[in-house]
């Protein structure tokens, strides 16, 4: 898989470390309670189809990306810097 | 029809014209006492044990594709009970015991071959960890012995003992472990369940649950509505997709795991060998092919195929462990979709919906568990209490803080 890095162009997915669902960026508020944190840490939507997910460019510029990818076909539909994604989705 | 050596000889002399299909292909009835979703190894084993051990025969197994079309036919056929943690090990040892009597119980040749498994170690720290694991295995009656480097050189002379990075110092062997014919296991359970009255319904995809007042009353399928007193879901790989229809989110990510087989070779590998440090394990099938694999690809996937970097990684592990493998040609590679749970251990439990039960989260270790998983799930469905070896596999263990994390890597499914 080749990930279209917004700054560096197409990069081999092997240069990246995978973390998981991009919803991990929205951590519950500290006072949200145990149940909210349990959901945040352990539960996942795990969709078959389009999935937004966090990839870390560990062997590159060490940026975090939000990659949009189809989990059924492995087709990569887009990638943006996680910082940009956080700004645009907040 | 009862299978026997005599039957095989008799059929050989009469042109093999007397064999009958292994199971019926019935139309679904309007309702069943228990409906099991998923006609793979675990679902079929559940149906068999419900009928044979718990006397519940008004049972249907609903399968979206054909029987055994998922991971029961896509794994590397290893059976073993060499786990560490008390929540896991007695369960896998119970499974090992069921494997030992399976062929007689099912009257089916599932080719269970107790040819041993050896876990290799390379450092003093790993040796101590395996000694501890061996002790845990003895506590459950599973056996297990430490092997010195000399003993290993005798058994497996082809290994690269003097690898610069991972010199082989010894191993932990479980002699009762081995392999079984993976799809034969599905066929054996299917036939035995069918003989006891279970309806195996193929090409029947579940599209919805009928839930009234917090109680499941049936399932909607592509072949109509089927009523059910209880519904058991055994669809590992797709658990999130099926349970989402019932409005549940699970502590599971689906990942793809690849496996490989070489061309047929003369007998060379006596048992199963695992090279954890190099992400590689291998055995040799009865047809002679080397069957091997390594790590999951590491990203969410529902594709039954992986990518080339992991192919390279696995083959490099093989070359590091046994350079002779470089002379063999790769015959096939394939992928299966795993329910990777948040602690690397399975789930066999009730849900918050009465009458709806979940069996899943098997990670890449579901095949060896097939008999005990079926037995324990049948026990839960029949009695509403967990089997004594499966009491730890609760769905709420994450919220309660009782995770069963063999590797100790936390809620990061691609590291389990």
PDB file of C-alpha atoms in Angstrom, chain A:
ATOM      1  CA  UNK A   1       0.000   0.000   0.000  1.00  0.00           C
ATOM      2  CA  UNK A   2       1.185   3.509  -0.836  1.00  0.00           C
ATOM      3  CA  UNK A   3       0.034   6.341   1.398  1.00  0.00           C
ATOM      4  CA  UNK A   4      -0.320   9.785  -0.238  1.00  0.00           C
ATOM      5  CA  UNK A   5       1.493  11.864   2.381  1.00  0.00           C
ATOM      6  CA  UNK A   6       0.271  15.482   2.078  1.00  0.00           C
ATOM      7  CA  UNK A   7       3.839  16.832   2.329  1.00  0.00           C
ATOM      8  CA  UNK A   8       6.030  14.006   0.978  1.00  0.00           C
ATOM      9  CA  UNK A   9       3.914  12.433  -1.753  1.00  0.00           C
ATOM     10  CA  UNK A  10       3.360   8.702  -2.128  1.00  0.00           C
ATOM     11  CA  UNK A  11       5.170   6.779   0.632  1.00  0.00           C
ATOM     12  CA  UNK A  12       5.323   3.006   1.257  1.00  0.00           C
ATOM     13  CA  UNK A  13       2.998   1.997   4.108  1.00  0.00           C
ATOM     14  CA  UNK A  14       5.961   0.079   5.553  1.00  0.00           C
ATOM     15  CA  UNK A  15       7.445   3.393   6.692  1.00  0.00           C
ATOM     16  CA  UNK A  16       4.422   3.906   8.931  1.00  0.00           C
ATOM     17  CA  UNK A  17       3.215   2.446  12.232  1.00  0.00           C
ATOM     18  CA  UNK A  18      -0.507   1.786  12.495  1.00  0.00           C
ATOM     19  CA  UNK A  19      -2.449   2.861  15.562  1.00  0.00           C
ATOM     20  CA  UNK A  20      -6.112   2.420  14.703  1.00  0.00           C
ATOM     21  CA  UNK A  21      -9.423   4.239  14.363  1.00  0.00           C
ATOM     22  CA  UNK A  22      -9.040   8.041  14.065  1.00  0.00           C
ATOM     23  CA  UNK A  23     -11.728   8.451  16.713  1.00  0.00           C
ATOM     24  CA  UNK A  24      -8.881   7.791  19.194  1.00  0.00           C
ATOM     25  CA  UNK A  25      -8.025  11.487  18.678  1.00  0.00           C
ATOM     26  CA  UNK A  26     -11.190  12.528  20.529  1.00  0.00           C
ATOM     27  CA  UNK A  27     -10.327  11.535  24.069  1.00  0.00           C
ATOM     28  CA  UNK A  28     -13.189  11.934  26.574  1.00  0.00           C
ATOM     29  CA  UNK A  29     -13.013  14.825  29.012  1.00  0.00           C
ATOM     30  CA  UNK A  30     -11.204  13.930  32.268  1.00  0.00           C
ATOM     31  CA  UNK A  31     -14.479  14.069  34.208  1.00  0.00           C
ATOM     32  CA  UNK A  32     -16.420  12.012  31.631  1.00  0.00           C
ATOM     33  CA  UNK A  33     -16.392   8.976  33.900  1.00  0.00           C
ATOM     34  CA  UNK A  34     -15.222   5.376  33.756  1.00  0.00           C
ATOM     35  CA  UNK A  35     -17.780   4.158  31.238  1.00  0.00           C
ATOM     36  CA  UNK A  36     -16.780   6.806  28.694  1.00  0.00           C
ATOM     37  CA  UNK A  37     -13.104   5.926  29.067  1.00  0.00           C
ATOM     38  CA  UNK A  38     -13.821   2.204  28.840  1.00  0.00           C
ATOM     39  CA  UNK A  39     -15.628   2.805  25.554  1.00  0.00           C
ATOM     40  CA  UNK A  40     -12.776   4.997  24.331  1.00  0.00           C
ATOM     41  CA  UNK A  41     -10.035   2.509  25.188  1.00  0.00           C
ATOM     42  CA  UNK A  42     -11.696  -0.778  24.250  1.00  0.00           C
ATOM     43  CA  UNK A  43     -14.642  -0.415  21.864  1.00  0.00           C
ATOM     44  CA  UNK A  44     -14.318   0.134  18.113  1.00  0.00           C
ATOM     45  CA  UNK A  45     -16.739   0.591  15.202  1.00  0.00           C
ATOM     46  CA  UNK A  46     -14.539  -1.757  13.108  1.00  0.00           C
ATOM     47  CA  UNK A  47     -16.397  -1.036   9.846  1.00  0.00           C
ATOM     48  CA  UNK A  48     -16.188  -3.095   6.668  1.00  0.00           C
ATOM     49  CA  UNK A  49     -15.656  -0.326   4.138  1.00  0.00           C
ATOM     50  CA  UNK A  50     -14.428   3.240   4.525  1.00  0.00           C
ATOM     51  CA  UNK A  51     -12.338   3.682   7.683  1.00  0.00           C
ATOM     52  CA  UNK A  52     -10.474   6.748   8.970  1.00  0.00           C
ATOM     53  CA  UNK A  53      -7.367   5.649  10.796  1.00  0.00           C
ATOM     54  CA  UNK A  54      -4.175   6.940  12.367  1.00  0.00           C
ATOM     55  CA  UNK A  55      -0.807   6.132  10.807  1.00  0.00           C
ATOM     56  CA  UNK A  56       2.490   7.444  12.267  1.00  0.00           C
ATOM     57  CA  UNK A  57       5.269   8.168   9.775  1.00  0.00           C
ATOM     58  CA  UNK A  58       7.853   6.633  12.069  1.00  0.00           C
ATOM     59  CA  UNK A  59      10.565   6.092   9.474  1.00  0.00           C
ATOM     60  CA  UNK A  60       9.851   9.410   7.766  1.00  0.00           C
ATOM     61  CA  UNK A  61       8.972  12.854   9.019  1.00  0.00           C
ATOM     62  CA  UNK A  62       7.370  11.481  12.224  1.00  0.00           C
ATOM     63  CA  UNK A  63       4.049  13.125  11.496  1.00  0.00           C
ATOM     64  CA  UNK A  64       0.678  11.588  12.366  1.00  0.00           C
ATOM     65  CA  UNK A  65      -1.663  11.148   9.425  1.00  0.00           C
ATOM     66  CA  UNK A  66      -5.362  10.420   9.222  1.00  0.00           C
ATOM     67  CA  UNK A  67      -5.648   8.017   6.303  1.00  0.00           C
ATOM     68  CA  UNK A  68      -9.013   7.205   4.741  1.00  0.00           C
ATOM     69  CA  UNK A  69      -8.924   3.628   3.519  1.00  0.00           C
ATOM     70  CA  UNK A  70     -11.366   0.939   2.455  1.00  0.00           C
ATOM     71  CA  UNK A  71     -10.939  -2.076   4.740  1.00  0.00           C
ATOM     72  CA  UNK A  72     -12.521  -4.405   2.185  1.00  0.00           C
ATOM     73  CA  UNK A  73     -10.365  -3.496  -0.830  1.00  0.00           C
ATOM     74  CA  UNK A  74      -7.337  -1.835   0.868  1.00  0.00           C
ATOM     75  CA  UNK A  75      -7.842   1.121  -1.472  1.00  0.00           C
ATOM     76  CA  UNK A  76      -6.496   4.348   0.044  1.00  0.00           C
ATOM     77  CA  UNK A  77      -8.888   7.205  -0.576  1.00  0.00           C
ATOM     78  CA  UNK A  78      -6.921  10.050   0.982  1.00  0.00           C
ATOM     79  CA  UNK A  79      -4.563  11.184   3.719  1.00  0.00           C
ATOM     80  CA  UNK A  80      -4.154  14.381   5.688  1.00  0.00           C
ATOM     81  CA  UNK A  81      -2.061  15.555   8.593  1.00  0.00           C
ATOM     82  CA  UNK A  82      -3.748  14.602  11.849  1.00  0.00           C
ATOM     83  CA  UNK A  83      -3.297  18.174  13.065  1.00  0.00           C
ATOM     84  CA  UNK A  84      -5.229  19.489  10.044  1.00  0.00           C
ATOM     85  CA  UNK A  85      -7.890  16.810  10.531  1.00  0.00           C
ATOM     86  CA  UNK A  86      -8.295  17.789  14.213  1.00  0.00           C
ATOM     87  CA  UNK A  87      -8.706  21.464  13.273  1.00  0.00           C
ATOM     88  CA  UNK A  88     -11.220  20.765  10.518  1.00  0.00           C
ATOM     89  CA  UNK A  89     -13.315  18.324  12.552  1.00  0.00           C
ATOM     90  CA  UNK A  90     -13.455  20.406  15.764  1.00  0.00           C
TER      91      UNK A  90
END
